[in-house]
XYZ file of C-alpha atoms in Angstrom:
579
model
C -41.469 54.771 86.577
C -42.567 51.231 86.491
C -40.429 47.919 87.641
C -40.805 44.981 86.226
C -42.468 42.355 88.968
C -41.266 39.151 87.269
C -37.681 40.674 86.870
C -37.333 41.527 90.439
C -38.769 38.551 92.135
C -36.131 36.815 89.727
C -33.391 39.498 91.304
C -34.361 38.718 94.886
C -33.969 34.895 94.572
C -30.228 36.219 93.247
C -29.619 38.298 96.314
C -30.444 34.881 98.125
C -28.108 32.971 96.109
C -25.045 35.049 96.688
C -25.842 35.301 100.854
C -25.404 31.647 100.760
C -22.543 32.133 98.393
C -20.720 34.145 100.877
C -22.486 33.626 103.790
C -23.743 29.618 104.681
C -24.453 29.648 107.620
C -27.570 32.468 107.358
C -31.537 31.363 107.667
C -33.616 32.752 104.253
C -37.642 33.937 105.246
C -39.249 35.843 102.114
C -37.818 37.346 99.407
C -40.442 39.290 96.719
C -40.920 41.506 94.140
C -42.203 44.891 95.194
C -43.591 48.262 94.202
C -40.089 49.820 92.885
C -38.493 46.790 93.444
C -37.133 43.828 95.284
C -35.870 42.632 99.129
C -34.996 39.721 101.058
C -35.722 39.215 104.624
C -32.315 36.716 105.869
C -31.141 35.882 109.607
C -27.225 36.101 109.556
C -24.574 35.399 112.064
C -23.047 38.354 112.580
C -24.713 41.828 111.603
C -24.223 43.425 108.476
C -23.023 46.783 107.403
C -23.602 48.718 104.705
C -20.047 48.516 103.079
C -20.773 45.099 102.510
C -22.915 45.529 99.730
C -21.249 46.414 97.272
C -19.109 42.628 97.683
C -22.522 40.958 97.735
C -24.091 42.498 94.520
C -20.158 41.476 93.078
C -21.300 38.162 93.772
C -24.569 37.877 92.196
C -23.344 40.211 89.306
C -21.185 36.930 89.189
C -24.208 33.992 89.915
C -26.265 35.769 86.571
C -22.912 36.253 84.008
C -23.431 31.776 84.309
C -26.394 32.525 82.968
C -28.539 30.046 84.743
C -32.180 29.107 83.872
C -34.791 29.960 86.510
C -37.022 27.422 86.525
C -39.556 25.513 88.197
C -37.819 22.473 90.293
C -40.486 18.836 90.523
C -40.545 16.158 92.990
C -37.596 18.531 94.662
C -36.921 17.313 98.506
C -36.133 20.541 99.929
C -32.996 20.511 103.155
C -35.667 22.509 106.011
C -32.644 21.480 108.751
C -30.611 24.411 108.609
C -33.662 26.802 106.997
C -36.584 27.413 110.315
C -38.605 30.143 108.268
C -38.708 27.944 104.856
C -40.075 25.844 107.273
C -42.503 27.736 109.134
C -43.925 28.563 105.305
C -44.032 25.325 104.084
C -46.269 23.909 107.127
C -48.020 26.805 107.140
C -49.012 26.119 103.186
C -49.919 22.704 103.929
C -52.269 23.910 106.288
C -53.915 26.348 104.366
C -54.476 23.624 101.385
C -51.911 25.307 98.891
C -49.425 24.297 96.078
C -45.781 23.749 97.488
C -43.967 24.820 94.871
C -40.314 25.675 93.973
C -37.768 27.535 91.470
C -34.011 27.118 91.443
C -31.568 28.470 89.332
C -30.154 25.478 86.865
C -27.315 25.210 84.472
C -28.595 24.756 80.792
C -25.970 22.748 79.953
C -24.580 20.586 83.217
C -28.307 20.593 84.810
C -26.296 21.426 88.228
C -29.183 23.023 90.749
C -27.174 25.609 92.179
C -29.830 27.423 94.358
C -33.802 26.567 95.107
C -36.398 28.331 96.877
C -39.759 27.463 98.141
C -42.280 29.884 95.386
C -44.781 30.898 94.027
C -43.519 31.467 90.336
C -43.515 34.199 88.100
C -40.097 34.631 87.444
C -37.769 35.971 84.886
C -36.274 32.830 82.476
C -33.097 32.954 82.856
C -30.124 34.802 85.240
C -28.300 36.776 81.643
C -31.930 39.205 81.873
C -30.317 40.114 85.153
C -27.697 43.101 84.951
C -28.746 46.436 85.812
C -29.604 45.953 89.242
C -28.139 47.832 92.868
C -28.726 47.271 96.552
C -30.553 50.280 98.231
C -29.957 49.590 102.000
C -30.311 47.516 104.925
C -33.431 47.860 107.404
C -34.912 45.202 110.271
C -37.520 43.644 109.958
C -39.823 41.704 112.065
C -40.735 37.386 110.789
C -43.752 37.776 109.759
C -44.835 41.720 110.855
C -44.778 40.766 114.154
C -42.921 42.111 116.916
C -42.816 39.221 119.162
C -40.674 37.122 116.687
C -37.202 37.490 115.846
C -35.731 40.324 114.127
C -34.241 40.363 110.725
C -32.513 42.192 107.940
C -34.081 42.892 105.253
C -31.896 44.328 102.399
C -33.469 45.997 99.534
C -33.099 46.528 95.921
C -34.039 47.066 92.844
C -33.417 45.510 89.329
C -34.626 46.941 85.929
C -34.266 46.267 82.138
C -32.109 48.553 80.948
C -29.057 50.645 82.581
C -30.598 54.203 81.544
C -34.256 53.079 83.551
C -31.244 52.024 86.502
C -30.211 54.613 86.406
C -32.724 57.045 86.706
C -34.171 55.877 89.201
C -31.374 56.016 91.265
C -31.315 59.582 90.539
C -35.239 59.573 91.880
C -33.745 57.754 95.381
C -31.029 60.542 95.676
C -34.351 63.065 94.219
C -36.006 61.790 97.080
C -33.692 62.513 100.554
C -33.654 65.701 99.174
C -37.147 65.560 99.821
C -37.377 64.027 102.861
C -39.015 66.039 105.406
C -36.657 64.278 108.198
C -33.609 66.051 106.753
C -35.168 69.252 105.876
C -37.192 69.585 109.126
C -33.330 69.062 110.809
C -32.138 71.151 108.544
C -34.376 74.114 108.796
C -34.673 73.675 112.681
C -38.777 73.307 112.827
C -39.068 69.978 114.806
C -37.519 67.382 116.849
C -37.938 64.450 118.626
C -36.859 63.232 122.469
C -37.032 59.668 123.287
C -37.647 61.965 127.469
C -40.439 63.328 125.504
C -41.611 59.691 124.297
C -41.688 58.335 120.850
C -43.507 59.497 118.853
C -43.722 63.195 120.488
C -42.627 65.808 118.101
C -40.916 68.960 119.714
C -42.178 71.975 117.481
C -39.054 74.197 117.436
C -39.631 78.427 116.806
C -39.984 77.920 113.155
C -41.345 74.829 112.547
C -44.857 76.548 115.193
C -44.369 79.946 113.340
C -45.784 76.942 110.412
C -47.931 75.718 112.394
C -49.541 79.040 113.463
C -49.710 80.315 109.803
C -51.878 76.921 108.845
C -53.958 77.400 111.220
C -54.472 80.790 110.520
C -56.247 80.029 107.103
C -58.154 77.213 108.286
C -59.642 78.494 111.031
C -60.494 81.446 108.356
C -61.905 79.344 106.408
C -63.279 77.138 108.979
C -65.388 80.559 109.602
C -65.595 81.215 105.384
C -67.819 77.893 105.223
C -69.973 78.040 107.796
C -68.464 76.295 110.590
C -68.525 77.171 113.627
C -65.479 76.362 116.576
C -65.592 74.170 119.533
C -63.225 72.915 122.240
C -63.278 69.571 123.298
C -61.439 67.675 126.080
C -58.219 65.656 125.347
C -59.758 62.629 127.068
C -62.689 60.491 126.510
C -64.083 58.237 129.669
C -63.455 54.832 128.035
C -67.808 53.772 128.018
C -68.030 57.138 125.027
C -65.625 54.947 122.634
C -67.548 51.650 123.643
C -71.180 53.047 122.238
C -69.193 54.251 119.533
C -67.642 51.408 118.747
C -64.156 52.655 118.398
C -62.644 50.899 121.153
C -63.158 47.276 119.323
C -62.352 48.790 116.375
C -59.522 50.167 117.190
C -58.739 49.219 120.609
C -54.859 48.542 119.438
C -54.001 51.737 118.512
C -55.610 53.837 121.357
C -53.701 54.607 124.955
C -54.359 52.417 128.032
C -56.904 54.496 130.080
C -55.748 56.092 133.374
C -57.969 55.601 136.422
C -58.923 58.400 138.378
C -61.355 57.879 141.472
C -64.005 55.876 139.741
C -63.242 57.017 136.080
C -61.314 55.016 133.418
C -60.298 58.343 130.723
C -58.855 57.225 127.283
C -56.434 59.771 125.965
C -58.613 60.540 122.755
C -57.881 59.280 119.240
C -60.290 61.041 117.307
C -62.340 64.050 118.345
C -65.896 62.512 116.606
C -67.370 61.515 120.288
C -67.384 64.528 121.166
C -69.135 66.308 119.158
C -71.447 64.268 119.531
C -72.193 65.426 122.950
C -72.067 68.760 121.972
C -74.325 67.941 119.415
C -77.150 66.554 121.750
C -76.373 68.890 125.131
C -80.193 70.717 123.060
C -82.891 69.738 121.293
C -82.107 70.784 117.977
C -84.258 71.763 114.995
C -85.042 70.430 111.571
C -84.297 74.138 110.711
C -80.829 74.444 112.370
C -79.407 71.690 110.126
C -76.679 70.926 108.857
C -75.000 71.912 111.611
C -71.147 72.607 111.063
C -68.183 71.645 114.101
C -64.809 72.190 113.747
C -61.803 72.070 115.701
C -58.745 72.108 116.519
C -57.919 68.342 117.788
C -54.866 67.193 120.011
C -55.101 63.600 119.371
C -53.050 60.177 120.526
C -53.177 57.368 118.621
C -50.498 54.462 120.081
C -48.172 53.905 116.783
C -45.945 51.263 117.036
C -42.381 51.757 117.410
C -41.453 50.411 114.124
C -43.848 52.830 112.659
C -42.855 56.111 113.738
C -41.862 58.236 109.679
C -41.103 61.903 111.297
C -44.081 63.947 111.450
C -45.950 61.383 108.799
C -46.495 58.735 111.854
C -46.214 60.351 115.560
C -47.936 59.406 118.242
C -49.453 63.210 119.439
C -51.079 64.587 116.358
C -52.659 67.867 115.981
C -55.875 67.278 112.974
C -58.261 70.335 110.820
C -60.924 68.284 112.171
C -64.632 69.304 111.185
C -67.654 66.752 111.667
C -70.959 68.087 110.451
C -74.800 67.160 111.753
C -77.272 66.779 108.831
C -80.739 65.932 107.563
C -80.685 62.969 104.343
C -82.198 65.031 101.753
C -78.635 67.354 102.880
C -75.932 65.171 102.385
C -74.922 65.450 98.435
C -75.476 69.319 98.713
C -73.639 69.296 101.739
C -70.464 66.485 99.975
C -70.530 69.558 97.073
C -69.629 72.253 99.935
C -67.507 70.355 101.383
C -64.873 69.545 98.694
C -64.944 72.810 97.094
C -63.546 73.614 100.124
C -61.217 71.169 100.805
C -60.561 71.617 96.443
C -59.931 75.435 97.457
C -57.208 74.657 100.290
C -55.487 72.302 98.485
C -55.189 75.179 95.484
C -53.583 77.509 98.464
C -51.655 75.708 99.350
C -50.721 74.140 96.229
C -50.777 70.369 97.045
C -50.024 68.130 94.787
C -52.303 64.683 94.405
C -51.483 61.942 92.926
C -55.952 60.403 93.063
C -58.763 60.672 94.573
C -60.104 57.146 95.903
C -63.709 56.109 97.376
C -63.447 53.850 100.481
C -66.033 50.805 100.227
C -66.572 48.235 102.574
C -65.592 44.400 102.456
C -69.142 42.144 101.546
C -66.964 39.407 103.633
C -65.273 41.722 106.648
C -68.744 41.216 108.781
C -66.010 41.752 112.214
C -64.737 45.173 110.793
C -67.779 47.183 108.725
C -71.274 47.000 110.917
C -73.887 44.598 108.972
C -76.766 47.026 107.408
C -77.113 46.837 103.864
C -79.609 49.027 103.325
C -76.873 52.038 105.474
C -73.886 50.035 103.416
C -75.835 50.571 99.681
C -76.929 53.952 100.228
C -74.037 56.192 101.304
C -71.967 53.860 98.605
C -74.236 55.879 96.127
C -74.661 58.873 97.477
C -70.863 59.316 97.347
C -70.583 57.903 94.010
C -73.307 59.669 92.995
C -71.539 63.330 94.724
C -68.682 62.535 92.587
C -70.037 62.125 89.124
C -71.632 64.998 89.158
C -68.559 66.579 90.087
C -66.947 64.901 87.844
C -64.127 63.768 89.522
C -62.101 61.148 88.901
C -61.292 59.025 91.244
C -60.215 54.889 92.204
C -62.335 52.503 94.200
C -60.624 50.800 97.116
C -62.610 47.538 99.085
C -62.310 47.407 102.982
C -60.080 50.606 103.098
C -63.759 52.244 104.590
C -64.396 53.211 107.698
C -66.374 50.696 110.798
C -68.641 53.397 110.255
C -69.512 54.438 106.293
C -67.651 54.897 103.337
C -64.987 58.093 102.857
C -63.421 59.759 99.509
C -59.855 60.169 100.591
C -58.029 63.009 98.617
C -54.199 60.550 98.296
C -51.170 62.056 98.071
C -47.143 60.409 97.640
C -45.020 60.841 100.198
C -40.903 61.112 99.236
C -40.739 57.346 99.946
C -43.408 56.689 97.669
C -45.472 55.587 100.224
C -49.358 56.353 99.645
C -50.809 59.043 102.257
C -54.762 60.414 103.110
C -54.251 64.132 102.776
C -58.473 65.326 102.911
C -60.852 62.993 103.562
C -65.102 63.201 104.295
C -66.662 60.080 105.290
C -69.876 59.309 105.361
C -72.101 58.182 108.761
C -75.381 57.113 109.300
C -74.392 54.553 112.210
C -72.582 57.264 114.914
C -75.935 58.651 115.297
C -77.845 55.414 115.910
C -75.679 53.968 118.279
C -76.203 57.307 120.378
C -80.008 58.360 119.794
C -79.242 61.245 118.185
C -82.412 62.857 117.234
C -83.704 66.757 115.627
C -86.754 67.938 115.446
C -88.397 68.011 111.584
C -90.986 70.677 110.358
C -93.866 68.069 111.468
C -92.382 68.313 114.692
C -91.777 64.249 114.136
C -88.401 63.293 115.931
C -85.099 62.254 112.936
C -82.059 60.746 112.960
C -78.870 62.862 111.502
C -76.819 61.912 108.921
C -73.124 62.894 110.371
C -70.073 63.780 107.615
C -66.348 63.756 108.915
C -63.780 66.466 107.636
C -60.616 66.067 108.115
C -59.377 69.144 105.387
C -56.056 68.506 105.493
C -55.578 66.143 108.169
C -52.598 66.500 111.005
C -50.739 69.131 111.651
C -47.859 67.305 111.152
C -48.262 64.949 107.920
C -49.540 67.768 106.525
C -46.391 69.769 107.285
C -44.357 66.879 106.077
C -46.381 66.984 102.486
C -45.124 70.852 102.398
C -41.920 70.128 102.855
C -41.502 67.151 100.251
C -42.673 68.762 98.096
C -41.508 72.299 98.413
C -37.834 70.956 99.694
C -38.725 73.039 101.955
C -38.787 76.246 99.874
C -42.373 77.443 101.280
C -43.811 80.164 99.906
C -43.795 83.838 101.655
C -46.646 83.363 103.437
C -46.150 80.218 105.166
C -42.098 80.872 105.476
C -40.702 81.078 109.080
C -38.067 83.003 107.637
C -39.791 85.734 105.182
C -36.630 88.574 106.044
C -33.590 88.171 107.332
C -31.633 91.819 107.806
C -28.149 92.318 106.936
C -25.913 95.289 108.141
C -23.179 95.763 106.315
C -21.085 96.720 108.935
C -21.227 97.338 112.916
C -21.928 101.189 111.491
C -25.387 99.793 110.634
C -26.527 97.430 112.947
C -29.140 99.987 115.641
C -30.387 100.975 112.026
C -31.318 97.476 111.463
C -32.239 96.829 115.024
C -35.077 99.803 114.369
C -36.126 98.641 110.913
C -36.376 95.038 112.344
C -38.568 96.359 114.798
C -41.160 98.383 111.851
C -41.462 95.262 110.341
C -42.286 93.096 113.467
C -45.205 95.400 113.909
C -46.597 94.749 110.727
C -46.647 91.012 111.790
C -43.322 89.821 109.735
C -41.010 86.726 109.946
C -38.461 88.505 110.657
C -34.348 88.173 111.430
C -31.536 90.347 112.272
C -28.345 89.055 111.730
C -25.817 90.961 114.301
C -23.040 88.306 114.226
C -19.978 89.443 113.638
C -19.421 86.972 110.912
C -18.149 88.330 107.208
C -21.148 89.651 104.924
C -20.929 86.415 102.812
C -20.849 83.738 105.458
C -23.933 85.999 106.602
C -26.232 85.881 103.032
C -25.148 82.282 102.687
C -26.079 81.159 106.427
C -29.724 83.310 106.056
C -30.067 80.629 101.918
C -29.391 77.859 103.559
C -32.496 77.919 105.948
C -34.245 78.961 103.029
C -34.596 83.237 103.357
C -37.276 84.774 101.330
C -36.068 88.536 101.410
C -32.527 89.560 102.409
C -32.794 93.546 103.215
C -28.837 94.611 103.061
C -28.000 97.571 104.821
C -25.114 99.536 104.648
C -24.395 103.812 103.942
C -25.831 104.253 100.932
C -29.153 102.122 101.770
C -29.577 104.293 105.096
C -28.445 107.801 103.814
C -30.810 107.305 100.176
C -33.871 105.898 102.560
C -34.447 102.628 100.248
C -33.469 98.451 101.245
C -30.921 96.867 99.276
C -33.436 93.344 99.129
C -32.771 90.219 97.378
C -35.179 87.027 96.658
C -34.065 83.243 97.735
C -32.759 81.559 94.967
C -31.546 84.828 93.045
C -28.720 86.313 92.548
C -30.165 90.436 91.152
C -30.160 92.900 94.039
C -33.266 95.178 94.036
C -34.105 98.738 95.270
C -36.899 99.718 96.541
C -38.491 101.722 99.387
C -39.640 100.601 102.732
C -43.789 101.262 101.517
C -43.326 99.206 98.492
C -41.945 96.610 99.840
C -44.260 96.123 102.722
C -46.993 96.843 99.398
C -45.087 93.003 98.125
C -44.954 91.142 101.343
C -48.830 92.339 101.566
C -49.661 90.901 98.273
C -48.332 87.400 98.779
C -49.570 86.943 101.611
C -53.415 87.857 99.657
C -52.786 85.487 96.828
C -51.012 82.788 99.534
C -47.232 82.972 97.207
């Protein structure tokens, strides 16, 4: 759904007007429209609670019903004495030579102005259009997004043109809550966090590790199929390594500080490309060897601000399905097509829904972030455009989103919180081979510089699993499920039989549990279903006597009887077909 920015911008002003009516000493910050609504940041005298939002909404409706015109106020003298954030914004605008404008709520008959805000405009004409809105939530937000500044209270809301649109959007929000991987992970006992283990460092629980390992097994097989060789490199790099590569200059703010050990400054690695470059450069290379494809399930460490940490989506320690390809320039297109096919197969097998493909390019005006070499950039960007065109891929171009060393093709997904994040990536890099003076010997015996392609197959395990949980609501396919089978005896008389059946299924590498608790069978079935167990095997006297299994599939109330060999054949087929 696409919201109306004018409507939501005016709704943010309506919120601020209501706040000043209810809490006159509140300090106002900013209140823009956003993709699906609006927010406004405030500094309150006393903490605001979620339970206060209905009262604020009621005041917003009361003001809107007065049918105030939303008008630009000329020659207005704003009283900044009690509004320091507005004063700071005003001073910033003056320094930047920006036009200063004000907008207010003005009564059409009496010309009374009940609320005025420092604002660039883009509003509706009258508050009577503000009928269908809802305040959604509270959050903390630093003034100007800087952790050194004051923490303000942010109120989120949304406004729509019709009640049906508002109701539909609120239902979408409810669905997103159900899809939030943090909630699903907690309910299914997949992962947790503990402050004593450090913020942003996930702890994988038993069932979470089963998912993690199933993905790893798949990735290793796919890497092998597509010509990658698996390597393992250190979790640390000398600071000088990242200075040569340029990562220290460009990403220092998101890297952990070095550990001083003897005469070394060791940095917990934020990426593995410099390590793989060292591998390539360890021996003399011939053109006949290229392309060389290294893969590694890389443990990386990145310093994310505490306010940005979001479950598994943004963490400080992560495992990346990483790959680096060293190739000749004449191999660039064929290698990108080869890698695109690989990524497409992975996303298909995992049934991941892609929002769009992006081509991330440099910003010509940003000479600090992007290495200055016009020929390099032009060639690299044109190569990727041609690859996308030849593969007939629809894509969007994004200026300024390239890596500092080259352009990239990104596969983007939308999270349950409606954020766009990168899942898979292919990045073309002429810069790092140059900085490390990499060479190979061509067919004429002359030294040439290879190109480097960075490949993130499915991104990090953390972000990928978060996406899987959100897109499936935790109902993972059988081949990825940590609870493929749960065996439930009808009575204690069947416990020994169920235990032996458990061991048989365990030998077949099935994620199986046996529930021998002293509980009612209906409770055992319900508990297994809450954990989204794919198949329940219910064993009673009849099943033992006839040497069969009573099987109930997740989401079904029907019970089917089949032999053990038939069931094993079924599960084998599910795994083979990634179902």
